[in-house]
Tab-separated table of C-alpha atoms in Angstrom:
chain	number	residue	atom	x	y	z
V	17	MET	CA	-20.738	41.971	32.702
V	18	ALA	CA	-19.361	45.522	34.063
V	19	THR	CA	-21.767	48.329	34.095
V	20	ARG	CA	-21.030	50.971	31.484
V	21	THR	CA	-20.831	54.202	32.318
V	22	VAL	CA	-21.930	56.715	29.707
V	23	VAL	CA	-21.522	60.698	30.654
V	24	PHE	CA	-23.349	63.369	28.526
V	25	VAL	CA	-21.487	66.563	28.622
V	26	LEU	CA	-23.682	69.606	28.777
V	27	PHE	CA	-23.490	73.595	27.867
V	28	PRO	CA	-25.740	76.114	27.157
V	29	ASP	CA	-27.206	76.120	23.334
V	30	LEU	CA	-26.644	72.435	23.164
V	31	GLN	CA	-29.247	70.685	20.421
V	32	SER	CA	-31.620	68.802	23.037
V	33	LEU	CA	-32.370	66.057	20.761
V	34	ASP	CA	-28.817	65.469	20.227
V	35	VAL	CA	-28.613	64.520	24.052
V	36	THR	CA	-32.211	62.915	24.428
V	37	GLY	CA	-31.979	61.194	21.302
V	38	PRO	CA	-28.751	59.038	22.022
V	39	MET	CA	-29.778	58.919	25.981
V	40	GLU	CA	-33.092	57.006	25.117
V	41	VAL	CA	-30.988	54.491	22.903
V	42	PHE	CA	-28.886	53.531	25.870
V	43	ILE	CA	-31.524	54.112	28.622
V	44	GLY	CA	-33.825	51.511	26.559
V	45	ALA	CA	-31.064	49.256	26.152
V	46	ASP	CA	-30.528	49.001	30.186
V	47	ASN	CA	-34.173	48.274	30.349
V	48	TRP	CA	-33.961	45.498	28.193
V	49	TRP	CA	-30.704	44.096	29.722
V	50	ALA	CA	-32.688	44.523	33.152
V	51	ALA	CA	-35.684	42.530	31.648
V	52	HIS	CA	-33.633	39.677	30.518
V	53	HIS	CA	-30.943	39.578	32.906
V	54	ALA	CA	-32.995	39.488	36.243
V	55	GLY	CA	-30.740	40.167	39.404
V	56	GLY	CA	-27.591	40.977	37.079
V	57	GLN	CA	-25.732	44.503	36.641
V	58	PRO	CA	-27.084	47.190	34.786
V	59	ALA	CA	-25.696	47.720	31.254
V	60	TYR	CA	-25.309	51.224	31.273
V	61	GLN	CA	-25.759	53.904	34.147
V	62	VAL	CA	-26.438	57.163	32.278
V	63	ARG	CA	-25.374	60.383	33.666
V	64	THR	CA	-25.178	64.254	32.381
V	65	ALA	CA	-22.875	66.536	33.605
V	66	SER	CA	-21.912	70.053	32.953
V	67	LEU	CA	-19.114	72.438	34.356
V	68	GLY	CA	-19.997	73.369	38.149
V	69	GLY	CA	-23.159	71.128	37.622
V	70	ARG	CA	-24.950	74.476	36.401
V	71	PRO	CA	-28.370	73.971	34.632
V	72	ILE	CA	-28.370	74.576	31.131
V	73	ARG	CA	-30.952	75.743	28.447
V	74	THR	CA	-31.252	74.278	25.163
V	75	SER	CA	-31.250	76.048	21.563
V	76	SER	CA	-34.984	75.007	21.612
V	77	GLY	CA	-35.142	76.724	25.284
V	78	LEU	CA	-35.442	73.537	27.363
V	79	LEU	CA	-33.572	73.766	30.635
V	80	ILE	CA	-31.525	70.625	31.667
V	81	THR	CA	-30.511	70.334	35.084
V	82	PRO	CA	-27.531	67.853	35.087
V	83	ASP	CA	-26.644	65.077	37.645
V	84	GLU	CA	-23.045	65.936	38.179
V	85	ASP	CA	-20.184	68.557	37.884
V	86	LEU	CA	-17.803	67.643	34.818
V	87	ASN	CA	-15.147	68.441	37.557
V	88	ARG	CA	-16.064	65.305	39.859
V	89	ILE	CA	-16.778	62.692	37.544
V	90	ASP	CA	-14.585	59.734	37.023
V	91	PRO	CA	-13.592	59.044	33.493
V	92	PRO	CA	-16.488	57.077	31.891
V	93	ASP	CA	-16.589	54.285	29.913
V	94	LEU	CA	-18.092	56.726	27.214
V	95	LEU	CA	-18.398	60.394	26.876
V	96	VAL	CA	-20.971	61.580	24.452
V	97	VAL	CA	-20.513	65.420	23.243
V	98	PRO	CA	-23.425	66.780	21.766
V	99	GLY	CA	-23.524	69.474	18.801
V	100	GLY	CA	-25.939	72.731	18.420
V	101	LEU	CA	-25.287	76.438	18.373
V	102	GLY	CA	-23.317	76.413	21.930
V	103	SER	CA	-20.976	73.811	20.019
V	104	ARG	CA	-19.642	76.621	17.727
V	105	LYS	CA	-19.334	79.739	20.504
V	106	ALA	CA	-17.847	77.265	23.141
V	107	ASP	CA	-16.807	78.264	26.060
V	108	PRO	CA	-12.948	78.035	26.922
V	109	ALA	CA	-13.151	76.507	29.917
V	110	LEU	CA	-14.936	73.799	28.672
V	111	ILE	CA	-12.267	73.012	25.752
V	112	ASP	CA	-9.629	72.730	28.884
V	113	TRP	CA	-11.601	70.203	30.898
V	114	LEU	CA	-12.432	68.031	27.306
V	115	ARG	CA	-8.463	68.485	26.042
V	116	LEU	CA	-7.649	67.433	29.685
V	117	HIS	CA	-10.615	64.647	30.255
V	118	ALA	CA	-11.959	63.655	27.136
V	119	PRO	CA	-8.550	61.200	26.247
V	120	LYS	CA	-9.173	59.197	29.605
V	121	ALA	CA	-12.719	57.984	28.440
V	122	GLY	CA	-12.798	54.469	26.988
V	123	ARG	CA	-14.937	55.408	24.296
V	124	LEU	CA	-15.323	59.191	23.033
V	125	VAL	CA	-18.355	59.988	20.832
V	126	SER	CA	-19.520	63.464	19.558
V	127	VAL	CA	-23.159	64.005	18.095
V	128	CYS	CA	-23.960	66.644	14.842
V	129	THR	CA	-21.084	69.932	15.532
V	130	GLY	CA	-19.992	68.184	18.800
V	131	ALA	CA	-16.880	67.524	16.602
V	132	TYR	CA	-15.984	71.103	16.492
V	133	LEU	CA	-15.727	71.281	20.466
V	134	LEU	CA	-13.558	67.959	20.114
V	135	ALA	CA	-11.312	69.457	17.263
V	136	GLN	CA	-11.032	72.712	19.226
V	137	ALA	CA	-9.911	70.788	22.146
V	138	GLY	CA	-6.979	68.968	19.363
V	139	LEU	CA	-8.513	65.460	19.579
V	140	LEU	CA	-8.949	65.085	16.047
V	141	ALA	CA	-6.023	65.565	14.501
V	142	GLY	CA	-5.429	63.137	12.254
V	143	ARG	CA	-8.643	61.013	12.732
V	144	ARG	CA	-11.469	60.657	9.996
V	145	VAL	CA	-14.652	62.415	11.475
V	146	THR	CA	-17.874	63.150	10.031
V	147	THR	CA	-20.415	65.979	10.916
V	148	HIS	CA	-23.800	67.908	9.884
V	149	TRP	CA	-23.260	68.313	6.119
V	150	ALA	CA	-24.153	72.184	6.397
V	151	TYR	CA	-21.053	72.511	8.603
V	152	ALA	CA	-18.565	70.192	7.160
V	153	ALA	CA	-16.660	72.289	5.075
V	154	SER	CA	-16.507	74.734	7.491
V	155	LEU	CA	-15.221	72.400	9.989
V	156	ALA	CA	-12.619	70.838	7.440
V	157	LYS	CA	-11.783	74.315	6.703
V	158	ARG	CA	-10.845	75.553	10.285
V	159	TYR	CA	-8.880	72.853	11.105
V	160	PRO	CA	-7.404	71.366	8.051
V	161	GLU	CA	-5.349	68.693	10.544
V	162	VAL	CA	-8.918	66.799	10.541
V	163	GLU	CA	-10.058	64.232	7.608
V	164	VAL	CA	-13.630	65.464	7.421
V	165	ASP	CA	-16.168	63.399	5.174
V	166	ALA	CA	-19.434	64.996	5.021
V	167	GLU	CA	-21.108	62.211	3.216
V	168	PRO	CA	-21.380	59.284	6.235
V	169	ILE	CA	-24.453	59.423	8.996
V	170	PHE	CA	-21.306	58.145	11.345
V	171	ILE	CA	-17.695	57.208	11.389
V	172	ARG	CA	-15.963	54.916	14.047
V	173	ASP	CA	-12.483	55.422	14.096
V	174	GLY	CA	-11.192	53.257	17.190
V	175	GLY	CA	-12.474	54.541	20.363
V	176	LEU	CA	-13.691	57.817	18.658
V	177	ALA	CA	-17.076	57.851	17.154
V	178	THR	CA	-18.518	60.913	15.225
V	179	SER	CA	-22.353	61.113	13.559
V	180	ALA	CA	-23.567	63.866	11.652
V	181	GLY	CA	-26.832	65.808	12.464
V	182	VAL	CA	-29.222	65.054	15.016
V	183	THR	CA	-30.764	61.780	14.140
V	184	ALA	CA	-27.528	59.967	13.286
V	185	GLY	CA	-26.855	60.382	16.813
V	186	ILE	CA	-29.593	57.764	17.301
V	187	ASP	CA	-28.009	55.413	14.838
V	188	LEU	CA	-24.684	55.709	16.073
V	189	ALA	CA	-25.960	54.814	19.269
V	190	LEU	CA	-27.718	51.759	18.233
V	191	ASP	CA	-24.350	50.609	16.803
V	192	LEU	CA	-22.664	50.864	20.034
V	193	VAL	CA	-25.299	49.201	22.051
V	194	GLU	CA	-25.377	46.125	19.317
V	195	GLU	CA	-21.707	46.001	19.959
V	196	ASP	CA	-22.005	45.840	23.490
V	197	LEU	CA	-25.142	43.657	23.882
V	198	GLY	CA	-25.902	42.210	20.896
V	199	HIS	CA	-28.236	42.401	17.885
V	200	ASP	CA	-31.285	41.469	19.528
V	201	ALA	CA	-30.773	44.321	22.359
V	202	ALA	CA	-30.214	46.771	19.602
V	203	LEU	CA	-33.205	45.567	17.458
V	204	ALA	CA	-35.500	45.892	20.613
V	205	VAL	CA	-34.336	49.643	21.115
V	206	ALA	CA	-34.718	50.439	17.600
V	207	ARG	CA	-38.514	49.147	17.652
V	208	ASP	CA	-39.153	50.859	20.888
V	209	LEU	CA	-38.339	53.920	19.262
V	210	VAL	CA	-39.863	53.092	15.810
V	211	VAL	CA	-36.591	53.700	13.764
V	212	PHE	CA	-34.280	51.523	11.504
V	213	LEU	CA	-31.664	48.899	13.167
V	214	ARG	CA	-29.737	50.618	11.706
V	215	ARG	CA	-28.451	52.591	9.307
V	216	PRO	CA	-25.204	51.926	7.819
V	217	GLY	CA	-22.770	54.210	9.246
V	218	ASN	CA	-21.575	54.769	5.513
V	219	GLN	CA	-25.207	55.644	4.405
V	220	ALA	CA	-25.399	58.947	2.749
V	221	GLN	CA	-27.142	61.716	4.921
V	222	PHE	CA	-29.424	62.840	2.497
V	223	SER	CA	-30.896	62.344	-0.883
V	224	ALA	CA	-28.964	62.752	-4.565
V	225	GLN	CA	-31.528	64.996	-5.081
V	226	LEU	CA	-31.309	67.001	-2.370
V	227	ALA	CA	-27.555	66.848	-2.403
V	228	ALA	CA	-26.964	68.335	-5.808
V	229	GLN	CA	-27.806	71.650	-6.513
V	230	VAL	CA	-30.736	73.136	-8.589
V	231	ALA	CA	-29.384	74.123	-11.902
V	232	GLN	CA	-30.188	77.812	-13.116
V	233	ARG	CA	-31.695	77.297	-16.572
V	234	ASP	CA	-34.870	75.961	-17.512
V	235	PRO	CA	-33.407	73.263	-19.993
V	236	LEU	CA	-31.306	71.943	-17.033
V	237	ARG	CA	-33.843	71.740	-14.535
V	238	GLU	CA	-35.942	69.786	-16.504
V	239	VAL	CA	-33.380	67.383	-17.434
V	240	GLN	CA	-32.344	66.974	-13.744
V	241	ARG	CA	-36.237	66.095	-13.315
V	242	TRP	CA	-36.291	63.871	-16.128
V	243	ILE	CA	-32.979	61.720	-14.543
V	244	THR	CA	-35.345	61.698	-11.655
V	245	GLU	CA	-38.476	60.700	-12.763
V	246	HIS	CA	-37.226	58.032	-15.531
V	247	PRO	CA	-33.949	56.261	-14.004
V	248	GLY	CA	-34.213	53.322	-16.226
V	249	ALA	CA	-34.366	55.630	-19.596
V	250	ASP	CA	-31.789	56.040	-21.563
V	251	LEU	CA	-29.494	58.799	-19.715
V	252	SER	CA	-26.425	59.116	-22.002
V	253	VAL	CA	-24.798	62.505	-22.405
V	254	GLU	CA	-26.204	62.626	-25.771
V	255	THR	CA	-29.604	62.042	-24.927
V	256	LEU	CA	-29.850	64.178	-22.574
V	257	ALA	CA	-27.926	66.853	-24.294
V	258	GLN	CA	-30.866	66.705	-26.771
V	259	ARG	CA	-33.513	67.096	-24.362
V	260	ALA	CA	-31.671	70.335	-23.345
V	261	HIS	CA	-31.127	71.483	-26.905
V	262	LEU	CA	-27.556	71.850	-26.568
V	263	SER	CA	-24.515	69.881	-28.136
V	264	PRO	CA	-23.240	67.006	-25.830
V	265	ARG	CA	-19.980	68.890	-24.928
V	266	GLN	CA	-22.080	72.069	-24.409
V	267	PHE	CA	-24.377	70.167	-21.884
V	268	ALA	CA	-21.570	68.598	-19.968
V	269	ARG	CA	-20.151	71.645	-19.335
V	270	ALA	CA	-23.367	73.587	-18.353
V	271	PHE	CA	-24.614	70.559	-16.270
V	272	ALA	CA	-21.551	70.342	-14.235
V	273	ALA	CA	-20.972	74.128	-13.395
V	274	GLU	CA	-24.803	74.434	-12.653
V	275	VAL	CA	-25.209	71.135	-10.713
V	276	GLY	CA	-22.198	70.694	-9.254
V	277	VAL	CA	-21.371	67.442	-10.479
V	278	PRO	CA	-20.542	65.604	-13.875
V	279	PRO	CA	-24.085	64.321	-15.789
V	280	GLY	CA	-22.841	60.929	-15.009
V	281	ARG	CA	-22.002	60.772	-11.480
V	282	TYR	CA	-25.520	62.515	-11.001
V	283	VAL	CA	-27.338	59.978	-12.499
V	284	ASP	CA	-25.477	57.008	-11.038
V	285	GLN	CA	-26.419	58.904	-7.878
V	286	VAL	CA	-30.080	59.155	-8.656
V	287	ARG	CA	-30.146	55.469	-9.980
V	288	LEU	CA	-28.602	54.118	-6.859
V	289	GLU	CA	-31.558	56.680	-4.759
V	290	ALA	CA	-34.261	54.889	-6.983
V	291	ALA	CA	-32.671	51.460	-6.555
V	292	ARG	CA	-32.703	51.843	-2.749
V	293	ARG	CA	-36.050	53.073	-2.532
V	294	ARG	CA	-37.547	50.333	-4.445
V	295	LEU	CA	-35.878	48.117	-2.221
V	296	GLU	CA	-37.038	49.333	0.674
V	297	ASP	CA	-40.766	50.218	-0.353
V	298	THR	CA	-41.620	47.286	-2.913
V	299	ALA	CA	-41.799	43.721	-3.396
V	300	ASP	CA	-39.869	43.647	-6.670
V	301	SER	CA	-36.866	41.449	-6.945
V	302	ILE	CA	-33.511	42.324	-7.435
V	303	THR	CA	-33.389	41.992	-11.402
V	304	GLU	CA	-36.428	43.457	-11.697
V	305	THR	CA	-35.302	46.467	-9.640
V	306	ALA	CA	-31.741	46.459	-11.553
V	307	LYS	CA	-33.730	47.046	-14.949
V	308	ALA	CA	-36.161	49.399	-13.583
V	309	CYS	CA	-33.829	51.608	-12.377
V	310	GLY	CA	-31.669	51.490	-15.729
V	311	TYR	CA	-28.861	49.385	-14.077
V	312	GLY	CA	-27.636	46.896	-17.467
V	313	THR	CA	-27.529	43.609	-15.235
V	314	PRO	CA	-28.291	43.054	-11.484
V	315	GLU	CA	-24.282	42.647	-10.980
V	316	ALA	CA	-23.840	45.888	-12.622
V	317	MET	CA	-26.400	47.615	-9.566
V	318	ARG	CA	-24.958	45.201	-7.117
V	319	ARG	CA	-21.259	46.569	-8.052
V	320	ALA	CA	-22.430	50.041	-7.351
V	321	PHE	CA	-24.417	49.211	-3.826
V	322	LEU	CA	-21.277	47.522	-2.531
V	323	ARG	CA	-19.134	50.667	-4.103
V	324	VAL	CA	-21.027	53.273	-2.159
V	325	LEU	CA	-22.677	51.491	0.717
V	326	SER	CA	-20.715	48.503	1.125
V	327	LEU	CA	-23.533	46.535	0.950
V	328	SER	CA	-25.184	44.080	-1.332
V	329	PRO	CA	-28.885	44.839	-2.681
V	330	ALA	CA	-29.874	41.564	-0.831
V	331	GLU	CA	-28.163	42.793	2.068
V	332	TYR	CA	-29.470	46.233	2.121
V	333	ARG	CA	-32.728	44.771	1.612
V	334	ARG	CA	-32.741	42.738	5.182
V	335	ARG	CA	-31.470	45.437	6.649
V	336	PHE	CA	-34.328	48.181	5.638
V	337	GLN	CA	-37.466	45.848	4.385
V	338	PRO	CA	-37.607	43.607	7.089
V	339	GLY	CA	-40.472	41.124	7.028
V	340	ILE	CA	-41.657	41.812	3.519
V	341	THR	CA	-43.232	38.705	1.471
V	342	ARG	CA	-42.193	37.779	-1.681
V	343	GLN	CA	-42.945	35.086	-4.616
V	344	PRO	CA	-40.166	32.228	-4.426
V	345	LYS	CA	-38.488	33.297	-7.762
V	346	GLU	CA	-38.069	36.592	-5.890
V	347	ARG	CA	-36.676	34.838	-2.982
V	348	HIS	CA	-34.247	33.230	-5.178
V	349	ALA	CA	-33.222	36.125	-6.958
V	350	ASP	CA	-32.205	37.677	-4.037
V	351	ARG	CA	-30.317	34.689	-2.705
V	352	ASP	CA	-28.513	34.742	-5.453
V	353	LEU	CA	-27.285	38.012	-5.570
V	354	ALA	CA	-26.457	38.300	-1.706
V	355	LEU	CA	-23.132	36.172	-2.149
């Protein structure tokens, strides 16, 4: 197997973890490959480069001396563009370099707000991308020719891959390693870094509770709390309206206005979040989980998982709760719903 070259683009005020997180994944994968293929070619050659080869200081104050000058590198197999404050006040010379040289890379990756740099260089037009949730709306407004999706932790679109904030770059790097070297390599790296292998790219960037706004009025805030604490209860609009001492129509309008989503959608998000947590943290069967989280049947929960995460509950559990010991009847229940 030929060695893949990986170059991280450095610039002032970048987010240091956007570089060091994915870099640790590729270095770890190269170490694993060397241990299992003695005498063979390295899996990855990882380098850093800046304009002029100048040292840069990250937004956290860390000083990084690059390996190379961007103007003197050959097109790499993988070019990684990090984000951070410096990506939103970019050096025009860096944008010019990206516009000319980034398309020559075998694969192009942005981490967090590194997508701003690629968009400014005209490299994202007509592509579906993601970035840190807090900057997604700004990116979409500034570059209307780019299809921005704030939900997934990363998106792969052919030879282009974009990821959400900070640690999502690690998830994306693990996905690339798994594609290049196989599942065992990615799993070994994930274990060494004590991270999941691997959050699916379409997993939401943050929980349903964090994603929603907090209602301004006390009765509606109380309803939000009730929904979170009782996902298996009757959470119909009529029942929730009674708790808020409003008519169903008044409640639905007020909830949507203050929370940002209709009550039914909010309930769906909270129930899915609760089910995910139970599958990750408990040995409850899928049938028990579905009942506890307010799904009428396990099949209803399965459809919700497939619609939002493109994973069945059983597959979700296998990815996020490896090694859990369950009773035989629970294993059978999960197996039945895996198809």
